[in-house]
Coordinates of C-alpha atoms in Angstrom, one line a residue:
M1 CA 106.6 123.8 153.6
I2 CA 104.8 121.1 155.8
I3 CA 103.9 121.8 159.4
Y4 CA 103.6 118.1 160.5
E5 CA 104.7 114.9 158.8
S6 CA 104.6 111.3 160.1
T7 CA 103.2 107.9 159.4
K8 CA 99.6 107.0 159.9
E9 CA 100.5 105.0 163.0
Q10 CA 102.4 107.9 164.6
F11 CA 99.6 110.4 163.7
V12 CA 96.9 108.3 165.3
G13 CA 99.2 107.9 168.3
D14 CA 99.8 111.6 168.6
V15 CA 96.1 112.3 168.6
V16 CA 95.2 109.5 171.1
N17 CA 98.0 110.6 173.4
E18 CA 97.1 114.2 173.1
L19 CA 100.5 115.2 171.8
L20 CA 99.5 116.5 168.4
V21 CA 98.6 120.1 169.4
D22 CA 102.0 120.6 171.1
R23 CA 103.9 119.2 168.1
L24 CA 101.9 121.3 165.7
Y25 CA 102.5 124.4 167.8
N26 CA 106.3 123.8 168.1
S27 CA 106.6 123.1 164.4
Y28 CA 104.6 126.3 163.6
Q29 CA 106.8 128.4 165.8
K30 CA 110.0 126.9 164.2
K31 CA 108.9 127.1 160.6
I32 CA 106.6 130.2 160.5
G33 CA 107.4 131.9 163.8
R34 CA 104.0 133.1 164.8
T35 CA 100.8 131.4 166.0
S36 CA 99.0 130.7 169.2
R37 CA 97.9 127.5 170.9
S38 CA 94.3 128.6 170.6
E39 CA 94.7 128.8 166.8
I40 CA 96.2 125.3 166.8
R41 CA 93.4 124.0 169.0
S42 CA 90.9 125.2 166.5
W43 CA 92.1 122.3 164.3
E44 CA 91.8 119.8 167.1
N45 CA 88.2 118.8 166.3
S46 CA 89.0 118.3 162.6
L47 CA 92.2 116.3 163.3
Q48 CA 90.4 114.1 165.9
K49 CA 87.9 113.3 163.2
M50 CA 90.6 112.5 160.7
S51 CA 92.2 110.2 163.3
N52 CA 88.9 108.3 163.6
V53 CA 88.9 108.0 159.8
M54 CA 92.5 106.7 159.7
Q55 CA 91.8 104.0 162.4
D56 CA 91.0 101.4 159.8
E57 CA 93.2 98.3 159.7
D58 CA 93.2 98.3 155.9
I59 CA 94.9 101.7 155.7
P60 CA 98.6 100.7 156.0
K61 CA 100.4 101.8 159.2
D62 CA 103.3 103.2 157.1
A63 CA 101.2 105.3 154.9
A64 CA 102.6 108.9 155.1
V65 CA 100.5 111.7 156.7
A66 CA 101.1 115.4 156.3
I67 CA 99.3 118.4 157.8
E68 CA 99.2 121.9 156.4
F69 CA 101.2 121.7 153.2
N70 CA 101.9 125.2 151.9
I71 CA 101.7 125.0 148.1
P72 CA 104.9 126.8 146.9
N73 CA 104.4 130.3 145.3
T74 CA 101.0 130.6 146.8
S75 CA 99.4 131.3 150.2
K76 CA 97.2 128.2 149.8
R77 CA 97.5 125.4 152.3
V78 CA 96.4 121.8 151.9
D79 CA 94.8 120.6 155.2
F80 CA 95.6 116.9 155.1
L81 CA 97.6 114.5 152.8
I82 CA 97.8 110.7 152.9
A83 CA 100.5 109.1 150.6
G84 CA 101.0 105.5 149.5
N85 CA 100.5 103.1 146.7
D86 CA 97.6 101.1 145.3
G87 CA 99.8 98.2 144.2
E88 CA 100.7 99.7 140.9
Q89 CA 100.7 103.4 141.2
D90 CA 101.9 106.0 143.7
H91 CA 99.0 108.1 145.1
V92 CA 98.5 111.1 147.4
V93 CA 95.0 111.7 148.7
I94 CA 94.2 115.4 149.4
V95 CA 91.6 116.1 152.1
E96 CA 90.1 119.5 152.5
L97 CA 88.7 119.7 156.1
K98 CA 85.7 122.0 156.9
Q99 CA 84.0 122.6 160.3
W100 CA 80.9 124.0 158.6
E101 CA 77.4 123.0 159.8
E102 CA 75.2 124.8 157.2
V103 CA 75.5 125.6 153.6
E104 CA 73.4 127.6 151.1
K105 CA 73.4 127.0 147.4
V106 CA 74.4 130.0 145.2
P107 CA 72.6 129.2 141.9
T108 CA 73.8 132.2 140.0
R109 CA 77.5 131.4 140.4
D110 CA 79.7 128.5 139.4
G111 CA 81.4 126.6 142.2
L112 CA 80.4 129.0 145.1
V113 CA 78.3 128.3 148.2
R114 CA 77.3 130.5 151.1
T115 CA 78.2 129.6 154.7
Y116 CA 79.1 131.1 158.0
V117 CA 82.8 131.8 158.2
G118 CA 84.9 134.6 159.7
K119 CA 82.0 135.8 162.0
G120 CA 79.6 136.3 159.1
T121 CA 77.8 134.6 156.3
R122 CA 79.9 134.8 153.1
E123 CA 80.2 133.4 149.6
V124 CA 83.1 130.9 149.4
V125 CA 84.2 128.2 147.0
H126 CA 82.6 124.8 147.2
P127 CA 84.8 122.4 149.1
S128 CA 85.0 120.1 146.1
Y129 CA 86.2 122.9 143.9
Q130 CA 88.7 124.0 146.5
A131 CA 90.2 120.5 147.0
W132 CA 90.4 119.9 143.2
S133 CA 92.0 123.3 142.5
Y134 CA 94.7 122.6 145.0
A135 CA 95.4 119.3 143.4
A136 CA 95.4 120.9 140.0
L137 CA 97.8 123.6 141.2
I138 CA 100.3 121.1 142.4
E139 CA 100.0 119.0 139.2
D140 CA 100.6 122.1 137.1
F141 CA 103.7 123.3 138.8
N142 CA 105.4 120.5 140.7
E143 CA 108.0 118.8 138.5
N144 CA 108.3 115.7 140.7
V145 CA 104.6 115.1 140.5
Q146 CA 104.8 115.5 136.7
Q147 CA 107.8 113.4 136.0
Q148 CA 107.3 110.6 138.6
G149 CA 103.6 110.2 137.7
I150 CA 102.3 110.8 141.2
Q151 CA 98.5 110.7 141.1
L152 CA 96.7 113.3 143.3
N153 CA 93.2 112.4 144.5
P154 CA 91.3 115.3 146.1
C155 CA 88.2 115.1 148.3
A156 CA 86.5 117.2 151.0
Y157 CA 85.4 116.2 154.5
L158 CA 82.7 118.3 156.3
H159 CA 82.7 116.3 159.6
N160 CA 80.1 118.6 161.3
Y161 CA 77.7 118.8 158.4
R162 CA 74.8 116.4 158.1
K163 CA 73.4 115.9 154.6
T164 CA 69.7 116.1 154.1
E165 CA 67.3 115.4 151.3
D166 CA 67.8 117.8 148.3
D167 CA 70.9 118.9 150.1
P168 CA 72.4 122.2 148.8
L169 CA 76.0 121.0 149.2
T170 CA 75.5 118.1 146.8
D171 CA 73.0 119.8 144.5
G172 CA 73.4 119.0 140.8
H173 CA 74.6 122.6 140.3
Y174 CA 77.9 121.4 141.8
A175 CA 78.1 118.0 140.1
P176 CA 81.1 118.8 137.7
H177 CA 83.2 119.7 140.8
M178 CA 82.1 116.8 142.9
E179 CA 83.0 114.4 140.1
K180 CA 86.6 115.7 140.4
A181 CA 86.6 115.7 144.2
P182 CA 83.9 114.0 146.1
V183 CA 82.5 115.6 149.3
F184 CA 82.0 113.5 152.5
A185 CA 79.9 114.6 155.5
K186 CA 79.1 113.6 159.0
G187 CA 78.0 109.9 159.2
E188 CA 80.0 109.1 156.0
I189 CA 83.2 107.9 157.6
Q190 CA 83.0 104.5 155.9
K191 CA 82.6 106.2 152.5
L192 CA 85.7 108.4 153.1
R193 CA 87.7 105.4 154.3
A194 CA 86.7 103.5 151.1
F195 CA 87.9 106.5 149.0
I196 CA 91.2 106.5 150.8
K197 CA 91.7 102.7 150.6
K198 CA 91.0 102.7 146.9
Y199 CA 94.3 104.5 146.4
I200 CA 96.3 103.7 149.6
R201 CA 96.8 100.0 149.9
I202 CA 100.5 99.9 150.5
G203 CA 102.6 102.4 152.6
D204 CA 104.7 105.2 151.3
Q205 CA 107.8 103.5 150.0
N206 CA 108.9 106.4 147.7
R207 CA 108.8 109.3 150.1
L208 CA 106.0 110.9 148.2
I209 CA 105.4 113.7 150.7
Y210 CA 109.1 114.6 150.5
Q211 CA 108.9 114.5 146.7
I212 CA 106.0 116.9 146.6
E213 CA 107.5 119.3 149.2
N214 CA 110.8 119.5 147.4
G215 CA 109.7 119.3 143.8
R216 CA 111.1 122.0 141.5
I217 CA 108.4 124.5 140.6
R218 CA 107.9 124.5 136.9
P219 CA 104.7 124.7 134.7
S220 CA 103.7 121.4 133.3
K221 CA 103.6 120.6 129.6
S222 CA 99.9 120.1 129.9
L223 CA 99.4 123.6 131.2
Q224 CA 101.7 125.0 128.5
D225 CA 99.7 123.3 125.8
T226 CA 96.4 124.3 127.2
L227 CA 97.4 128.0 127.4
N228 CA 98.8 128.0 123.9
N229 CA 95.6 126.4 122.5
M230 CA 93.5 129.0 124.4
L231 CA 95.4 131.9 122.9
K232 CA 95.6 130.4 119.4
G233 CA 92.9 132.1 117.3
N234 CA 91.5 134.1 120.2
D235 CA 90.9 137.5 118.6
E236 CA 90.7 139.1 122.1
F237 CA 94.5 138.9 122.4
I238 CA 95.9 139.7 118.9
M239 CA 98.8 142.1 119.1
I240 CA 99.4 144.8 116.5
D241 CA 102.1 147.3 115.7
E242 CA 104.1 148.5 118.7
Q243 CA 102.4 146.0 121.0
K244 CA 104.3 143.3 119.2
V245 CA 107.6 145.3 119.4
F246 CA 107.2 145.8 123.1
Y247 CA 106.2 142.1 123.6
E248 CA 109.3 140.8 121.9
E249 CA 111.6 143.2 123.9
A250 CA 109.9 142.3 127.2
F251 CA 109.9 138.6 126.5
H252 CA 113.7 138.5 125.7
L253 CA 114.5 140.7 128.7
A254 CA 112.6 138.4 131.0
L255 CA 114.4 135.3 129.6
N256 CA 117.8 136.9 130.0
S257 CA 117.0 138.1 133.5
V258 CA 116.1 134.6 134.7
R259 CA 118.9 132.8 132.8
T260 CA 121.6 135.2 134.1
N261 CA 120.1 135.4 137.6
T262 CA 120.0 139.2 137.4
K263 CA 117.2 141.4 138.7
Q264 CA 115.4 143.6 136.3
V265 CA 112.3 145.8 136.4
M266 CA 110.5 147.0 133.3
I267 CA 108.0 149.9 133.4
V268 CA 105.6 150.3 130.5
E269 CA 103.6 153.5 130.5
G270 CA 100.4 153.8 128.4
G271 CA 97.1 155.5 128.4
P272 CA 93.6 154.0 128.1
G273 CA 93.3 151.5 125.3
T274 CA 97.0 151.3 124.4
G275 CA 96.9 147.5 124.7
K276 CA 98.7 147.0 128.0
S277 CA 96.5 144.1 129.0
V278 CA 96.7 142.3 125.7
L279 CA 100.5 142.6 125.9
A280 CA 100.4 141.3 129.5
I281 CA 98.3 138.2 128.6
N282 CA 100.5 137.3 125.6
L283 CA 103.6 137.6 127.8
L284 CA 102.0 135.3 130.4
V285 CA 101.3 132.6 127.9
K286 CA 104.6 132.8 126.2
L287 CA 106.7 132.7 129.4
I288 CA 104.7 129.8 130.8
D289 CA 105.5 128.0 127.5
Q290 CA 109.2 128.5 128.3
E291 CA 108.7 126.6 131.5
L292 CA 109.0 129.7 133.6
V293 CA 106.9 130.5 136.7
A294 CA 105.0 133.6 135.6
M295 CA 101.9 135.2 137.1
Y296 CA 99.5 138.0 136.0
V297 CA 98.9 140.4 138.8
T298 CA 96.3 143.1 139.5
K299 CA 94.9 144.8 142.6
N300 CA 91.2 144.6 141.4
S301 CA 89.6 141.2 140.8
A302 CA 87.5 142.3 137.8
P303 CA 90.3 142.4 135.2
R304 CA 91.7 139.1 136.5
N305 CA 88.3 137.4 136.2
I306 CA 87.5 138.8 132.8
Y307 CA 90.9 138.1 131.2
S308 CA 91.1 134.5 132.6
T309 CA 87.5 133.9 131.4
K310 CA 88.3 135.4 127.9
L311 CA 91.4 133.3 127.7
K312 CA 89.5 130.1 128.6
K313 CA 86.7 130.9 126.2
D314 CA 85.0 127.5 125.7
F315 CA 87.7 125.6 127.6
K316 CA 86.7 123.9 130.8
K317 CA 90.2 123.6 132.3
S318 CA 89.6 126.4 134.8
H319 CA 92.7 126.0 137.0
I320 CA 94.5 128.5 134.8
D321 CA 92.8 130.9 137.3
N322 CA 95.8 130.1 139.5
L323 CA 97.9 132.1 137.2
F324 CA 95.9 135.3 138.0
K325 CA 96.9 136.7 141.3
S326 CA 95.9 139.6 143.6
S327 CA 98.6 142.2 144.3
G328 CA 98.1 141.4 147.9
S329 CA 99.3 137.8 147.5
F330 CA 103.0 138.5 147.8
T331 CA 103.4 139.8 151.3
E332 CA 105.5 136.8 152.3
A333 CA 107.2 136.2 149.0
T334 CA 110.9 135.3 149.3
L335 CA 113.6 136.9 147.2
N336 CA 113.2 135.9 143.6
E337 CA 110.6 133.2 144.5
F338 CA 109.0 133.7 141.0
D339 CA 110.6 134.0 137.6
I340 CA 108.4 136.7 136.2
L341 CA 105.5 138.8 137.7
I342 CA 103.4 140.7 135.2
V343 CA 101.7 143.6 137.0
D344 CA 98.7 145.2 135.1
E345 CA 97.0 148.4 136.3
A346 CA 100.1 149.1 138.5
H347 CA 98.9 152.6 139.4
R348 CA 96.3 150.8 141.6
L349 CA 98.8 149.1 143.8
N350 CA 98.6 149.9 147.6
E351 CA 101.0 150.0 150.4
K352 CA 99.4 147.5 152.8
S353 CA 97.5 144.3 151.8
G354 CA 94.6 142.3 153.3
M355 CA 91.0 143.1 154.0
F356 CA 92.0 145.4 156.8
R357 CA 95.2 146.7 155.2
N358 CA 97.3 145.3 157.9
K359 CA 99.5 142.9 156.0
G360 CA 102.9 143.4 154.3
E361 CA 104.9 146.6 153.9
N362 CA 104.5 147.9 150.3
Q363 CA 103.0 146.0 147.3
V364 CA 105.5 147.5 144.9
K365 CA 108.4 146.5 147.0
E366 CA 107.0 143.0 147.5
L367 CA 106.5 142.4 143.8
I368 CA 110.0 143.5 142.9
K369 CA 111.5 141.5 145.7
G370 CA 109.6 138.3 144.8
S371 CA 110.6 138.1 141.1
H372 CA 113.7 138.0 138.9
F373 CA 111.9 140.1 136.3
T374 CA 108.9 142.3 137.2
I375 CA 107.1 144.3 134.5
F376 CA 104.7 147.0 135.5
F377 CA 102.0 148.4 133.2
I378 CA 101.0 151.8 134.4
D379 CA 98.9 154.9 133.7
E380 CA 99.2 157.4 136.6
H381 CA 96.2 159.3 135.3
Q382 CA 94.1 156.4 136.3
K383 CA 94.7 156.6 140.0
V384 CA 91.2 156.5 141.5
T385 CA 91.5 156.0 145.2
L386 CA 93.5 157.6 148.0
S387 CA 95.3 154.3 148.6
D388 CA 96.6 154.1 145.0
I389 CA 100.4 154.5 145.4
G390 CA 101.7 152.9 142.1
S391 CA 104.0 155.4 140.3
T392 CA 107.1 155.3 138.2
D393 CA 109.0 157.0 141.1
T394 CA 107.9 154.4 143.6
I395 CA 108.8 151.6 141.3
E396 CA 112.3 153.1 140.6
K397 CA 112.9 153.6 144.3
Y398 CA 112.3 150.0 145.2
A399 CA 114.1 148.7 142.1
S400 CA 117.1 150.6 143.3
E401 CA 116.8 149.1 146.8
F402 CA 117.1 145.6 145.3
G403 CA 119.8 146.6 142.8
A404 CA 117.5 146.0 139.8
E405 CA 118.1 147.5 136.4
V406 CA 115.1 149.6 135.3
I407 CA 113.9 149.7 131.7
T408 CA 111.2 152.3 130.9
R409 CA 109.1 152.3 127.7
K410 CA 105.9 154.1 126.6
L411 CA 103.0 152.9 124.5
F412 CA 101.4 155.6 122.4
S413 CA 99.1 154.0 119.9
Q414 CA 95.4 154.2 120.9
F415 CA 93.3 151.1 120.3
R416 CA 90.4 152.5 122.3
C417 CA 88.4 155.6 121.5
D418 CA 88.3 154.9 117.8
G419 CA 92.1 154.8 117.4
S420 CA 93.0 158.3 118.4
D421 CA 94.6 160.1 121.3
G422 CA 92.5 163.2 120.4
Y423 CA 89.5 162.2 122.4
I424 CA 91.6 161.5 125.5
A425 CA 93.2 164.9 125.2
W426 CA 89.8 166.6 124.6
L427 CA 88.3 164.8 127.6
D428 CA 91.3 165.8 129.8
D429 CA 90.7 169.4 128.8
V430 CA 86.9 169.1 129.5
L431 CA 87.4 167.6 132.9
E432 CA 90.2 170.1 133.6
I433 CA 92.7 167.4 134.4
R434 CA 95.2 169.1 132.1
Y435 CA 94.9 171.8 129.5
T436 CA 95.5 170.6 126.0
A437 CA 95.5 171.8 122.5
N438 CA 92.3 169.8 121.9
T439 CA 90.0 172.3 123.4
N440 CA 87.6 172.0 120.4
D441 CA 88.9 168.9 118.6
M442 CA 88.5 165.2 119.4
G443 CA 90.7 164.4 116.4
M444 CA 88.3 161.9 114.9
D445 CA 84.6 161.0 114.5
Y446 CA 84.1 159.5 117.9
D447 CA 80.5 158.8 119.0
F448 CA 80.1 161.1 122.0
R449 CA 76.6 161.9 123.0
I450 CA 74.8 163.7 125.9
F451 CA 71.4 162.2 126.9
D452 CA 68.8 164.2 128.7
D453 CA 67.0 161.0 129.7
P454 CA 68.9 158.1 131.3
N455 CA 66.2 155.6 130.1
K456 CA 67.0 156.6 126.5
M457 CA 70.7 156.1 127.1
L458 CA 70.1 152.6 128.5
E459 CA 67.8 151.8 125.6
E460 CA 70.6 152.8 123.2
I461 CA 73.2 150.7 125.1
E462 CA 70.9 147.7 125.0
K463 CA 70.3 148.1 121.3
L464 CA 74.1 148.3 120.6
N465 CA 74.8 145.4 122.9
E466 CA 72.7 143.1 120.7
Q467 CA 75.4 143.3 118.0
N468 CA 78.2 141.7 119.9
N469 CA 77.7 142.0 123.7
K470 CA 80.2 144.8 124.1
S471 CA 78.2 147.7 125.4
R472 CA 77.7 148.5 129.1
M473 CA 76.4 151.0 131.6
M474 CA 78.6 152.6 134.2
A475 CA 78.2 155.2 137.0
G476 CA 80.1 157.3 139.4
Y477 CA 80.1 155.8 142.9
C478 CA 77.4 158.2 144.3
W479 CA 74.9 155.6 145.1
E480 CA 75.1 153.1 147.9
W481 CA 75.8 149.4 147.3
P482 CA 74.1 147.7 150.3
K483 CA 75.1 144.2 151.2
P484 CA 71.5 142.9 151.8
N485 CA 70.5 143.5 148.2
R486 CA 73.9 143.1 146.5
L487 CA 72.9 140.0 144.6
D488 CA 69.4 141.1 143.7
V489 CA 69.3 142.5 140.1
E490 CA 65.7 143.5 140.7
H491 CA 66.8 145.9 143.4
F492 CA 67.7 149.3 141.9
D493 CA 70.7 150.7 143.7
I494 CA 70.9 153.7 141.3
T495 CA 67.6 155.6 141.1
L496 CA 66.7 158.8 139.4
P497 CA 63.1 159.4 140.4
E498 CA 62.6 162.5 138.2
H499 CA 63.1 160.1 135.2
N500 CA 61.5 157.0 136.7
F501 CA 64.8 155.4 136.2
G502 CA 66.5 152.6 138.2
I503 CA 69.3 150.2 137.7
S504 CA 71.3 147.9 139.9
W505 CA 75.1 147.8 140.4
N506 CA 76.7 144.9 138.7
I507 CA 76.0 141.5 140.3
E508 CA 78.8 139.3 138.9
N509 CA 82.5 140.0 138.7
T510 CA 82.3 138.9 135.1
W511 CA 79.4 141.4 134.4
A512 CA 81.5 142.8 131.5
I513 CA 81.0 139.6 129.4
E514 CA 77.7 138.3 130.8
N515 CA 75.0 139.2 128.2
S516 CA 72.3 139.5 130.9
S517 CA 74.2 142.2 132.8
V518 CA 73.6 144.9 130.2
R519 CA 70.9 146.3 132.5
E520 CA 73.4 146.6 135.4
A521 CA 75.9 149.4 136.0
G522 CA 79.6 148.9 136.6
C523 CA 81.5 151.2 138.9
I524 CA 85.1 152.3 138.8
H525 CA 86.2 149.2 140.7
T526 CA 84.7 146.7 138.3
A527 CA 85.2 148.7 135.0
Q528 CA 88.8 149.9 135.3
G529 CA 91.2 147.9 133.0
L530 CA 88.3 146.7 130.8
E531 CA 87.1 147.9 127.4
F532 CA 83.9 147.9 125.4
D533 CA 82.6 149.2 122.1
Y534 CA 80.1 151.6 123.8
V535 CA 79.7 152.8 127.3
G536 CA 76.9 154.8 128.9
V537 CA 78.1 156.8 131.9
I538 CA 76.0 158.3 134.6
I539 CA 77.8 161.2 136.3
G540 CA 76.7 161.8 139.8
N541 CA 76.7 164.9 142.0
D542 CA 80.3 164.5 143.0
L543 CA 81.2 166.3 139.7
R544 CA 79.2 169.6 139.1
M545 CA 79.2 173.0 137.6
E546 CA 78.8 175.8 140.1
N547 CA 79.0 179.5 139.1
G548 CA 80.7 178.6 135.8
Q549 CA 83.3 176.5 137.5
L550 CA 83.8 172.7 137.3
V551 CA 83.9 171.5 140.9
T552 CA 84.2 168.1 142.7
D553 CA 82.4 167.2 145.9
F554 CA 83.6 164.2 147.9
T555 CA 80.7 164.4 150.3
K556 CA 78.4 163.1 147.5
R557 CA 80.3 159.8 147.2
A558 CA 78.5 156.8 148.6
K559 CA 79.5 155.6 152.1
T560 CA 80.1 152.1 150.7
D561 CA 82.8 153.5 148.4
Q562 CA 86.3 152.9 149.8
S563 CA 88.0 155.2 147.2
L564 CA 88.2 158.1 149.6
K565 CA 88.3 156.3 152.9
G566 CA 89.4 158.6 155.7
I567 CA 88.8 161.8 153.7
K568 CA 86.0 163.1 156.0
K569 CA 88.2 162.8 159.0
L570 CA 91.0 164.7 157.2
A571 CA 88.5 167.3 156.0
K572 CA 87.8 168.2 159.7
E573 CA 91.5 168.6 160.4
D574 CA 92.6 170.2 157.1
P575 CA 89.8 170.9 154.6
E576 CA 92.1 172.3 151.9
K577 CA 94.3 169.3 152.0
A578 CA 91.3 166.9 151.9
Q579 CA 89.9 168.7 148.8
A580 CA 93.3 168.7 147.1
L581 CA 93.6 164.9 147.6
A582 CA 90.0 164.1 146.6
D583 CA 89.7 166.4 143.5
P584 CA 92.0 164.5 141.2
I585 CA 90.6 161.2 142.3
I586 CA 87.1 162.2 141.3
R587 CA 88.2 163.6 138.0
N588 CA 90.3 160.6 137.2
T589 CA 87.4 158.3 138.0
Y590 CA 85.2 159.9 135.3
R591 CA 88.1 160.0 132.9
T592 CA 88.6 156.3 133.4
L593 CA 84.9 155.5 133.0
M594 CA 84.5 157.7 129.9
T595 CA 87.5 156.1 128.2
R596 CA 86.2 152.5 128.4
G597 CA 84.4 152.7 125.0
Q598 CA 86.3 152.0 121.8
K599 CA 83.7 153.4 119.5
G600 CA 81.6 155.7 121.7
C601 CA 80.7 157.2 125.1
F602 CA 77.2 158.4 126.1
V603 CA 76.7 160.6 129.2
Y604 CA 73.9 161.6 131.5
C605 CA 74.6 164.1 134.3
T606 CA 72.5 164.4 137.4
N607 CA 73.7 168.1 137.6
P608 CA 71.8 170.1 135.0
E609 CA 74.6 172.8 134.8
L610 CA 77.2 170.1 134.1
Q611 CA 74.9 168.7 131.4
G612 CA 74.7 172.1 129.8
Y613 CA 78.5 172.6 130.0
L614 CA 79.2 169.2 128.2
K615 CA 76.6 170.1 125.6
E616 CA 78.4 173.4 124.9
R617 CA 81.8 171.7 124.7
L618 CA 80.3 169.1 122.3
E619 CA 78.8 171.8 120.2
T620 CA 82.1 173.6 119.8
V621 CA 83.6 170.2 118.6
T622 CA 80.8 169.9 116.1
M623 CA 81.3 173.4 114.8
Y624 CA 85.0 172.9 114.5
Q625 CA 84.6 169.6 112.6
R626 CA 82.2 171.3 110.2
K627 CA 84.6 174.1 109.6
R628 CA 87.5 171.7 109.1
E629 CA 85.5 169.6 106.6
K630 CA 84.6 172.8 104.7
D631 CA 88.2 173.9 104.6
L632 CA 89.3 170.5 103.3
Y633 CA 86.6 170.6 100.6
L634 CA 87.7 174.0 99.4
V635 CA 91.3 172.9 99.3
D636 CA 90.3 169.8 97.3
E637 CA 88.2 172.0 94.9
G638 CA 91.1 174.4 94.4
E639 CA 93.5 171.5 93.6
E640 CA 91.0 170.1 91.2
Y641 CA 91.0 173.3 89.1

């Protein structure tokens, strides 16, 4: 969808004659149906600046101009496009417009800067990266661009920003992105004109804007090859046993759903470490290889960032990030807009989307509506916030509403916790989530330890991490995560003065694979969906032993934690209901944290009574194992004689 399209001559005329705002407003009302004149006027300054740029006699009058091109299957909009020919080749120049006046460098992150937007100073992508990523997204998914060889040339124009010596915007840290998409600032109008004229010397004779707007959405061969090469030989995503069986079934169901234009929903239930995410990534790559529009979807950004990074490994082609979407990205998805949506951690889905939870109706409904084939990977025992509404019942309800066939499967094999369901069952019993037959038995030799000193636990995690960078610290969300020090690893968010212990919450979203982050702690929001060899978990005062009873206390959660948002208000109105809602959330949180380790889990409790309780439960396991080993020995001895 394009809000405004014309020739260069008409665009300049509309600006000069003060007609552009009205035409943009009318087009918005017609095509989108909601906006205000004040919102349109916010563009006026930027579009006036672009009009000044375009008033160059060497830019042909019949070059095509488009404003606000909505990239299909995304919520992304390209600010300004200019289309034409350089005498041999068709080109479209993409211009990302910014009204920024100041920028700060973010040296610890790739492609991010800090600036004032949305009534506050925030970290956002560098304009060069943004412009390039939009071009890459169009190249990867627009069949007309691919087949007709239309060249896309991205750049950014910060018309209110004056560059200085040693300027943060053009710092060498951002050089790789600026090479792909140069950035122009105030006073550089001639440089921007030269960039445009390099590619646009003849007008748009082949209706390039129309070709881009109406191009069939299909993944490019280049993207398919890149993904296949990334997956090939990548040990992180090897499937075994029933994972492979489920993969083949899901793959062929998805193909059939798209080819027969029938709507299907697949629900795959599985506990921690059953390989749901590995299965999801393999499906994504294989379906893209079949020229289908597939996306990997999660609510939390941490799994998306980690899995896209693991998939890329040493590859530099980072626009595969466009295949990893937030569950809130589909509020305006049309019926069957996508071929396949692969929804990981589906238990974490919410009703509303957006920062203020004021967008959309229901994420489950929107995901089913937006795709021919939607596959949900789910574990209802990992719901960890009051807003988590993902459930098999909810999925089945909306599948029925859209007339979709539902296929339900269960993954049982454990690939985490040393390959056994026994530890999960024992932990459920210990945390009183459910009573199981594993009261005294983990079912295997899993390395579960209780530490009396958190410093010793951290030392052990650091030591184990030296082997392969797969050991991490985690904690319950009982300590604040203040914004002023959120990026300072030297600031200790989690402190235990009695042990002279301090550690910061994780700095990067990719903390799980950054070797330097071993001395940072992940929380439930950054750890869920990920796995490690060993984890060290600090249990805060929201889980305690009192008078011989295991109790939860939502008042001990940090104010910055949104998991139990609204619970204090509810507690004043109906304390029993508030406790009933909060209790499973807190227990599930620690269950989730304590099942991130494949080989071992270490624990320190701030509550001494809980520490003692866990030691007692661990001791009964040890005694049971010794007895079982003795019995097996006696049986063997008897058979021998």
